[in-house]
PDB file of C-alpha atoms in Angstrom:
ATOM      1  CA  UNK A 127      84.984 151.572 -68.338  1.00 30.00           C
ATOM      2  CA  UNK A 128      85.667 148.196 -69.884  1.00 30.00           C
ATOM      3  CA  UNK A 129      89.369 147.234 -69.833  1.00 35.00           C
ATOM      4  CA  UNK A 130      91.516 147.440 -72.934  1.00 36.00           C
ATOM      5  CA  UNK A 131      93.226 144.363 -74.334  1.00 42.00           C
ATOM      6  CA  UNK A 132      96.832 144.209 -75.448  1.00 42.00           C
ATOM      7  CA  UNK A 133      95.537 144.397 -79.013  1.00 42.00           C
ATOM      8  CA  UNK A 134      93.585 147.558 -78.302  1.00 40.00           C
ATOM      9  CA  UNK A 135      90.059 146.084 -78.366  1.00 37.00           C
ATOM     10  CA  UNK A 136      87.633 146.475 -75.482  1.00 34.00           C
ATOM     11  CA  UNK A 137      86.032 143.618 -73.616  1.00 33.00           C
ATOM     12  CA  UNK A 138      82.501 143.640 -72.170  1.00 35.00           C
ATOM     13  CA  UNK A 139      82.066 144.157 -68.422  1.00 34.00           C
ATOM     14  CA  UNK A 140      82.833 141.120 -66.280  1.00 35.00           C
ATOM     15  CA  UNK A 141      79.919 138.786 -65.659  1.00 37.00           C
ATOM     16  CA  UNK A 142      81.495 135.600 -64.324  1.00 40.00           C
ATOM     17  CA  UNK A 143      84.300 134.460 -62.062  1.00 43.00           C
ATOM     18  CA  UNK A 144      86.579 131.464 -62.016  1.00 41.00           C
ATOM     19  CA  UNK A 145      86.809 129.574 -58.750  1.00 43.00           C
ATOM     20  CA  UNK A 146      90.057 131.470 -58.230  1.00 46.00           C
ATOM     21  CA  UNK A 147      88.128 134.719 -57.844  1.00 48.00           C
ATOM     22  CA  UNK A 148      89.510 136.152 -61.074  1.00 48.00           C
ATOM     23  CA  UNK A 149      86.986 138.312 -62.887  1.00 50.00           C
ATOM     24  CA  UNK A 150      86.906 136.815 -66.373  1.00 49.00           C
ATOM     25  CA  UNK A 151      83.927 138.443 -68.058  1.00 51.00           C
ATOM     26  CA  UNK A 152      81.952 136.891 -70.902  1.00 47.00           C
ATOM     27  CA  UNK A 153      84.645 134.556 -72.218  1.00 49.00           C
ATOM     28  CA  UNK A 154      85.291 131.023 -73.395  1.00 65.00           C
ATOM     29  CA  UNK A 155      85.200 128.202 -70.856  1.00 78.00           C
ATOM     30  CA  UNK A 156      88.910 127.558 -71.483  1.00 82.00           C
ATOM     31  CA  UNK A 157      89.779 130.843 -69.750  1.00 88.00           C
ATOM     32  CA  UNK A 158      88.806 129.425 -66.386  1.00 88.00           C
ATOM     33  CA  UNK A 159      91.132 126.446 -66.701  1.00 92.00           C
ATOM     34  CA  UNK A 160      94.017 128.627 -67.885  1.00 94.00           C
ATOM     35  CA  UNK A 161      93.429 131.057 -65.018  1.00 91.00           C
ATOM     36  CA  UNK A 162      93.372 128.268 -62.414  1.00 91.00           C
ATOM     37  CA  UNK A 163      96.580 126.707 -63.773  1.00 94.00           C
ATOM     38  CA  UNK A 164      98.308 130.102 -63.794  1.00 93.00           C
ATOM     39  CA  UNK A 165      97.275 130.862 -60.209  1.00 91.00           C
ATOM     40  CA  UNK A 166      98.517 127.440 -59.088  1.00 93.00           C
ATOM     41  CA  UNK A 167     101.791 128.077 -60.983  1.00 95.00           C
ATOM     42  CA  UNK A 168     101.170 124.687 -62.599  1.00 96.00           C
ATOM     43  CA  UNK A 169     103.529 124.735 -65.575  1.00 97.00           C
ATOM     44  CA  UNK A 170     102.549 121.399 -67.109  1.00 97.00           C
ATOM     45  CA  UNK A 171      98.813 122.076 -66.936  1.00 97.00           C
ATOM     46  CA  UNK A 172      99.220 125.606 -68.266  1.00 97.00           C
ATOM     47  CA  UNK A 173     101.237 124.468 -71.277  1.00 97.00           C
ATOM     48  CA  UNK A 174      98.712 121.747 -72.052  1.00 96.00           C
ATOM     49  CA  UNK A 175      95.737 124.096 -71.831  1.00 96.00           C
ATOM     50  CA  UNK A 176      97.385 126.775 -73.970  1.00 96.00           C
ATOM     51  CA  UNK A 177      98.363 124.218 -76.609  1.00 96.00           C
ATOM     52  CA  UNK A 178      94.840 122.786 -76.613  1.00 94.00           C
ATOM     53  CA  UNK A 179      93.322 126.245 -77.089  1.00 94.00           C
ATOM     54  CA  UNK A 180      95.606 127.078 -80.021  1.00 95.00           C
ATOM     55  CA  UNK A 181      95.066 123.666 -81.622  1.00 93.00           C
ATOM     56  CA  UNK A 182      91.285 123.824 -81.291  1.00 92.00           C
ATOM     57  CA  UNK A 183      90.603 127.462 -82.123  1.00 92.00           C
ATOM     58  CA  UNK A 184      93.648 128.611 -84.090  1.00 93.00           C
ATOM     59  CA  UNK A 185      96.204 131.119 -82.869  1.00 95.00           C
ATOM     60  CA  UNK A 186      94.242 134.316 -83.552  1.00 95.00           C
ATOM     61  CA  UNK A 187      91.051 133.156 -81.825  1.00 93.00           C
ATOM     62  CA  UNK A 188      92.967 131.544 -78.941  1.00 94.00           C
ATOM     63  CA  UNK A 189      94.826 134.798 -78.325  1.00 95.00           C
ATOM     64  CA  UNK A 190      91.768 137.033 -78.624  1.00 93.00           C
ATOM     65  CA  UNK A 191      89.224 134.883 -76.813  1.00 92.00           C
ATOM     66  CA  UNK A 192      91.257 132.865 -74.300  1.00 93.00           C
ATOM     67  CA  UNK A 193      94.705 134.288 -73.598  1.00 94.00           C
ATOM     68  CA  UNK A 194      94.019 138.038 -73.576  1.00 93.00           C
ATOM     69  CA  UNK A 195      90.968 137.816 -71.262  1.00 92.00           C
ATOM     70  CA  UNK A 196      92.969 135.667 -68.851  1.00 92.00           C
ATOM     71  CA  UNK A 197      95.960 138.031 -68.912  1.00 91.00           C
ATOM     72  CA  UNK A 198      93.604 140.925 -68.263  1.00 88.00           C
ATOM     73  CA  UNK A 199      91.957 139.136 -65.353  1.00 86.00           C
ATOM     74  CA  UNK A 200      95.345 138.451 -63.758  1.00 83.00           C
ATOM     75  CA  UNK A 201      96.342 142.074 -64.313  1.00 74.00           C
ATOM     76  CA  UNK A 202      93.172 143.319 -62.656  1.00 75.00           C
ATOM     77  CA  UNK A 203      93.790 140.923 -59.766  1.00 67.00           C
ATOM     78  CA  UNK A 204      97.222 142.306 -58.901  1.00 59.00           C
ATOM     79  CA  UNK A 205      96.137 145.912 -59.442  1.00 60.00           C
ATOM     80  CA  UNK A 206      93.376 145.527 -56.841  1.00 62.00           C
ATOM     81  CA  UNK A 207      95.248 143.382 -54.322  1.00 63.00           C
ATOM     82  CA  UNK A 208      98.200 145.501 -53.302  1.00 61.00           C
ATOM     83  CA  UNK A 209     100.599 144.361 -56.038  1.00 61.00           C
ATOM     84  CA  UNK A 210     100.098 140.666 -55.301  1.00 69.00           C
ATOM     85  CA  UNK A 211      99.930 138.116 -58.130  1.00 74.00           C
ATOM     86  CA  UNK A 212     102.603 139.827 -60.248  1.00 84.00           C
ATOM     87  CA  UNK A 213     104.370 136.461 -60.343  1.00 90.00           C
ATOM     88  CA  UNK A 214     101.247 134.922 -61.888  1.00 91.00           C
ATOM     89  CA  UNK A 215     101.211 137.456 -64.707  1.00 90.00           C
ATOM     90  CA  UNK A 216     104.901 136.885 -65.430  1.00 92.00           C
ATOM     91  CA  UNK A 217     104.417 133.116 -65.257  1.00 95.00           C
ATOM     92  CA  UNK A 218     101.467 133.155 -67.650  1.00 95.00           C
ATOM     93  CA  UNK A 219     103.213 135.476 -70.120  1.00 95.00           C
ATOM     94  CA  UNK A 220     106.334 133.306 -70.111  1.00 96.00           C
ATOM     95  CA  UNK A 221     104.347 130.164 -70.870  1.00 97.00           C
ATOM     96  CA  UNK A 222     102.355 131.857 -73.631  1.00 97.00           C
ATOM     97  CA  UNK A 223     105.645 132.898 -75.215  1.00 96.00           C
ATOM     98  CA  UNK A 224     107.033 129.380 -74.917  1.00 95.00           C
ATOM     99  CA  UNK A 225     103.948 127.779 -76.443  1.00 95.00           C
ATOM    100  CA  UNK A 226     104.103 130.229 -79.347  1.00 93.00           C
ATOM    101  CA  UNK A 227     107.618 129.095 -80.157  1.00 91.00           C
ATOM    102  CA  UNK A 228     106.553 125.450 -80.017  1.00 91.00           C
ATOM    103  CA  UNK A 229     103.604 125.957 -82.367  1.00 88.00           C
ATOM    104  CA  UNK A 230     105.159 128.377 -84.876  1.00 86.00           C
ATOM    105  CA  UNK A 231     106.528 126.902 -88.119  1.00 81.00           C
ATOM    106  CA  UNK A 232     110.125 127.388 -89.203  1.00 80.00           C
ATOM    107  CA  UNK A 233     111.202 130.914 -90.106  1.00 80.00           C
ATOM    108  CA  UNK A 234     109.902 131.882 -93.535  1.00 81.00           C
ATOM    109  CA  UNK A 235     112.649 132.738 -96.032  1.00 81.00           C
ATOM    110  CA  UNK A 236     112.844 136.356 -97.127  1.00 79.00           C
ATOM    111  CA  UNK A 237     111.129 137.402-100.320  1.00 79.00           C
ATOM    112  CA  UNK A 238     112.428 140.722-101.665  1.00 75.00           C
ATOM    113  CA  UNK A 239     109.931 143.451-100.916  1.00 81.00           C
ATOM    114  CA  UNK A 240     107.672 141.167 -98.844  1.00 89.00           C
ATOM    115  CA  UNK A 241     109.360 141.087 -95.451  1.00 94.00           C
ATOM    116  CA  UNK A 242     107.607 142.518 -92.390  1.00 96.00           C
ATOM    117  CA  UNK A 243     109.647 144.181 -89.635  1.00 97.00           C
ATOM    118  CA  UNK A 244     108.162 144.067 -86.115  1.00 97.00           C
ATOM    119  CA  UNK A 245     109.579 145.991 -83.174  1.00 97.00           C
ATOM    120  CA  UNK A 246     108.602 147.652 -79.938  1.00 97.00           C
ATOM    121  CA  UNK A 247     109.255 151.385 -79.846  1.00 97.00           C
ATOM    122  CA  UNK A 248     112.106 152.678 -77.637  1.00 96.00           C
ATOM    123  CA  UNK A 249     111.264 152.327 -73.961  1.00 95.00           C
ATOM    124  CA  UNK A 250     108.636 149.646 -74.597  1.00 96.00           C
ATOM    125  CA  UNK A 251     109.350 146.153 -73.296  1.00 94.00           C
ATOM    126  CA  UNK A 252     105.916 144.502 -73.614  1.00 93.00           C
ATOM    127  CA  UNK A 253     106.636 142.083 -76.450  1.00 95.00           C
ATOM    128  CA  UNK A 254     104.049 139.332 -76.034  1.00 96.00           C
ATOM    129  CA  UNK A 255     101.370 140.642 -78.408  1.00 95.00           C
ATOM    130  CA  UNK A 256     104.059 141.299 -81.025  1.00 96.00           C
ATOM    131  CA  UNK A 257     105.292 137.718 -80.597  1.00 96.00           C
ATOM    132  CA  UNK A 258     101.767 136.490 -81.288  1.00 96.00           C
ATOM    133  CA  UNK A 259     101.549 138.644 -84.424  1.00 97.00           C
ATOM    134  CA  UNK A 260     104.912 137.322 -85.621  1.00 96.00           C
ATOM    135  CA  UNK A 261     103.758 133.728 -85.084  1.00 95.00           C
ATOM    136  CA  UNK A 262     100.447 134.329 -86.872  1.00 96.00           C
ATOM    137  CA  UNK A 263     102.245 135.799 -89.882  1.00 96.00           C
ATOM    138  CA  UNK A 264     104.717 132.911 -89.988  1.00 94.00           C
ATOM    139  CA  UNK A 265     101.789 130.492 -90.049  1.00 93.00           C
ATOM    140  CA  UNK A 266     100.571 132.303 -93.175  1.00 93.00           C
ATOM    141  CA  UNK A 267     103.938 132.163 -94.928  1.00 93.00           C
ATOM    142  CA  UNK A 268     104.790 135.841 -94.445  1.00 95.00           C
ATOM    143  CA  UNK A 269     108.518 136.493 -93.859  1.00 95.00           C
ATOM    144  CA  UNK A 270     109.026 138.372 -90.586  1.00 95.00           C
ATOM    145  CA  UNK A 271     112.004 139.975 -88.911  1.00 95.00           C
ATOM    146  CA  UNK A 272     111.214 140.345 -85.216  1.00 95.00           C
ATOM    147  CA  UNK A 273     113.323 142.733 -83.124  1.00 96.00           C
ATOM    148  CA  UNK A 274     111.500 142.511 -79.801  1.00 93.00           C
ATOM    149  CA  UNK A 275     111.497 145.059 -77.019  1.00 94.00           C
ATOM    150  CA  UNK A 276     112.750 148.651 -76.817  1.00 95.00           C
ATOM    151  CA  UNK A 277     114.592 148.841 -80.136  1.00 96.00           C
ATOM    152  CA  UNK A 278     116.616 152.077 -80.256  1.00 97.00           C
ATOM    153  CA  UNK A 279     115.696 154.540 -82.993  1.00 96.00           C
ATOM    154  CA  UNK A 280     119.019 154.222 -84.805  1.00 96.00           C
ATOM    155  CA  UNK A 281     118.778 150.428 -84.784  1.00 97.00           C
ATOM    156  CA  UNK A 282     115.189 150.497 -86.055  1.00 96.00           C
ATOM    157  CA  UNK A 283     116.129 152.775 -88.931  1.00 96.00           C
ATOM    158  CA  UNK A 284     119.156 150.589 -89.761  1.00 95.00           C
ATOM    159  CA  UNK A 285     116.982 147.438 -89.733  1.00 94.00           C
ATOM    160  CA  UNK A 286     114.434 149.014 -92.069  1.00 94.00           C
ATOM    161  CA  UNK A 287     117.091 150.229 -94.489  1.00 92.00           C
ATOM    162  CA  UNK A 288     118.880 146.851 -94.497  1.00 91.00           C
ATOM    163  CA  UNK A 289     115.762 144.741 -95.047  1.00 91.00           C
ATOM    164  CA  UNK A 290     113.699 147.022 -97.311  1.00 92.00           C
ATOM    165  CA  UNK A 291     110.467 145.689 -95.789  1.00 95.00           C
ATOM    166  CA  UNK A 292     106.973 145.848 -97.207  1.00 95.00           C
ATOM    167  CA  UNK A 293     105.715 146.929 -93.797  1.00 97.00           C
ATOM    168  CA  UNK A 294     106.894 147.922 -90.339  1.00 97.00           C
ATOM    169  CA  UNK A 295     104.790 147.225 -87.229  1.00 98.00           C
ATOM    170  CA  UNK A 296     105.577 149.444 -84.232  1.00 98.00           C
ATOM    171  CA  UNK A 297     104.198 148.277 -80.872  1.00 97.00           C
ATOM    172  CA  UNK A 298     103.453 150.656 -77.985  1.00 97.00           C
ATOM    173  CA  UNK A 299     101.652 149.388 -74.912  1.00 94.00           C
ATOM    174  CA  UNK A 300     101.629 152.786 -73.229  1.00 93.00           C
ATOM    175  CA  UNK A 301     100.959 156.314 -74.448  1.00 94.00           C
ATOM    176  CA  UNK A 302     104.204 157.350 -72.797  1.00 94.00           C
ATOM    177  CA  UNK A 303     106.188 155.208 -75.248  1.00 95.00           C
ATOM    178  CA  UNK A 304     104.168 155.813 -78.433  1.00 95.00           C
ATOM    179  CA  UNK A 305     106.033 158.352 -80.569  1.00 94.00           C
ATOM    180  CA  UNK A 306     104.254 159.975 -83.482  1.00 94.00           C
ATOM    181  CA  UNK A 307     107.484 161.567 -84.824  1.00 95.00           C
ATOM    182  CA  UNK A 308     109.167 158.150 -84.856  1.00 96.00           C
ATOM    183  CA  UNK A 309     106.310 156.514 -86.764  1.00 96.00           C
ATOM    184  CA  UNK A 310     106.248 159.386 -89.266  1.00 95.00           C
ATOM    185  CA  UNK A 311     110.019 159.152 -89.716  1.00 95.00           C
ATOM    186  CA  UNK A 312     109.858 155.418 -90.433  1.00 96.00           C
ATOM    187  CA  UNK A 313     106.952 155.960 -92.841  1.00 94.00           C
ATOM    188  CA  UNK A 314     109.110 158.429 -94.757  1.00 93.00           C
ATOM    189  CA  UNK A 315     112.138 156.157 -95.190  1.00 93.00           C
ATOM    190  CA  UNK A 316     112.922 155.322 -98.822  1.00 87.00           C
ATOM    191  CA  UNK A 317     115.209 152.931-100.651  1.00 78.00           C
ATOM    192  CA  UNK A 318     115.759 151.613-104.166  1.00 70.00           C
ATOM    193  CA  UNK A 319     116.904 153.148-107.424  1.00 65.00           C
ATOM    194  CA  UNK A 320     115.809 156.556-108.649  1.00 72.00           C
ATOM    195  CA  UNK A 321     112.421 156.337-110.295  1.00 65.00           C
ATOM    196  CA  UNK A 322     111.521 153.175-108.371  1.00 67.00           C
ATOM    197  CA  UNK A 323     111.846 154.299-104.776  1.00 76.00           C
ATOM    198  CA  UNK A 324     109.885 152.393-102.140  1.00 85.00           C
ATOM    199  CA  UNK A 325     108.550 153.155 -98.682  1.00 91.00           C
ATOM    200  CA  UNK A 326     107.244 150.775 -96.018  1.00 94.00           C
ATOM    201  CA  UNK A 327     103.659 150.664 -94.880  1.00 96.00           C
ATOM    202  CA  UNK A 328     103.808 151.548 -91.170  1.00 97.00           C
ATOM    203  CA  UNK A 329     101.347 150.021 -88.688  1.00 97.00           C
ATOM    204  CA  UNK A 330     100.914 151.582 -85.261  1.00 97.00           C
ATOM    205  CA  UNK A 331     100.090 148.639 -82.996  1.00 97.00           C
ATOM    206  CA  UNK A 332      98.970 148.477 -79.388  1.00 96.00           C
ATOM    207  CA  UNK A 333      96.851 150.561 -77.020  1.00 94.00           C
ATOM    208  CA  UNK A 334      99.564 153.191 -76.631  1.00 95.00           C
ATOM    209  CA  UNK A 335      98.653 154.616 -80.030  1.00 95.00           C
ATOM    210  CA  UNK A 336      94.983 155.132 -79.127  1.00 92.00           C
ATOM    211  CA  UNK A 337      93.952 158.649 -80.092  1.00 88.00           C
ATOM    212  CA  UNK A 338      97.259 159.325 -81.848  1.00 86.00           C
ATOM    213  CA  UNK A 339      96.641 159.500 -85.570  1.00 86.00           C
ATOM    214  CA  UNK A 340      99.891 159.245 -87.536  1.00 90.00           C
ATOM    215  CA  UNK A 341      99.978 160.589 -91.066  1.00 88.00           C
ATOM    216  CA  UNK A 342     100.882 157.841 -93.523  1.00 85.00           C
ATOM    217  CA  UNK A 343     100.421 155.050 -90.984  1.00 93.00           C
ATOM    218  CA  UNK A 344      97.746 152.353 -90.624  1.00 95.00           C
ATOM    219  CA  UNK A 345      96.153 151.495 -87.275  1.00 95.00           C
ATOM    220  CA  UNK A 346      94.426 148.106 -87.555  1.00 94.00           C
ATOM    221  CA  UNK A 347      91.898 146.849 -85.042  1.00 87.00           C
ATOM    222  CA  UNK A 348      93.173 143.913 -82.996  1.00 92.00           C
ATOM    223  CA  UNK A 349      95.307 140.942 -83.973  1.00 95.00           C
ATOM    224  CA  UNK A 350      93.077 139.738 -86.805  1.00 95.00           C
ATOM    225  CA  UNK A 351      93.094 143.190 -88.377  1.00 96.00           C
ATOM    226  CA  UNK A 352      96.877 143.474 -88.163  1.00 97.00           C
ATOM    227  CA  UNK A 353      97.350 140.020 -89.700  1.00 97.00           C
ATOM    228  CA  UNK A 354      94.993 140.857 -92.569  1.00 96.00           C
ATOM    229  CA  UNK A 355      96.724 144.154 -93.365  1.00 97.00           C
ATOM    230  CA  UNK A 356     100.243 142.721 -93.220  1.00 97.00           C
ATOM    231  CA  UNK A 357      99.360 139.611 -95.220  1.00 95.00           C
ATOM    232  CA  UNK A 358      97.844 141.825 -97.917  1.00 95.00           C
ATOM    233  CA  UNK A 359     100.777 144.227 -98.008  1.00 94.00           C
ATOM    234  CA  UNK A 360     103.347 141.416 -98.147  1.00 92.00           C
ATOM    235  CA  UNK A 361     101.532 139.835-101.096  1.00 88.00           C
ATOM    236  CA  UNK A 362     101.726 142.934-103.306  1.00 82.00           C
TER     237      UNK A 362
END
């Protein structure tokens, strides 16, 4: 079967290879340069290529069409080569994260009832796709509170109650970390005065939620879908 991206979408079967031997599929030309720089552990070249991709295509398209296919190719490489190339995956992820911070505008000030809370579920430490979502929302003027990896349940609930967000995005990379009871609990949290109680819109994000329908939660398709839903909810 075709591999699954960090955003949950499926890519077509591989049809081309970079000179590195990485199977890159039917992707943008930029993927090959990014893959070569990552395999060489060439920090300067990798930063330049990532910045160029984001500048030329925008963050959402650069993530979907350049960065994710390259991350997948590296992941396939180490899975089929006896656990080699793990350092390349870590190196590439670190530089993507760094470039995101360099290209993201200043933190957007809170607007009551419009803040978005983003967190990985307990036990989940894959934060990169959530970092991209946070950056994309900041670019659109949406206030975000990002809590990163493996946020304990009690801390997540406290953060939601303290911020009164319009929406909560819960990331799970693996089915072993996705928790339907947790998502349902967050969706049921309320705050505000009697007669004007509010609840957050909960988004289940990442491939870990595949096949796990959560009552009262939204499961958008990919990064663009998540951005559209959260931008709309925050504007209400």
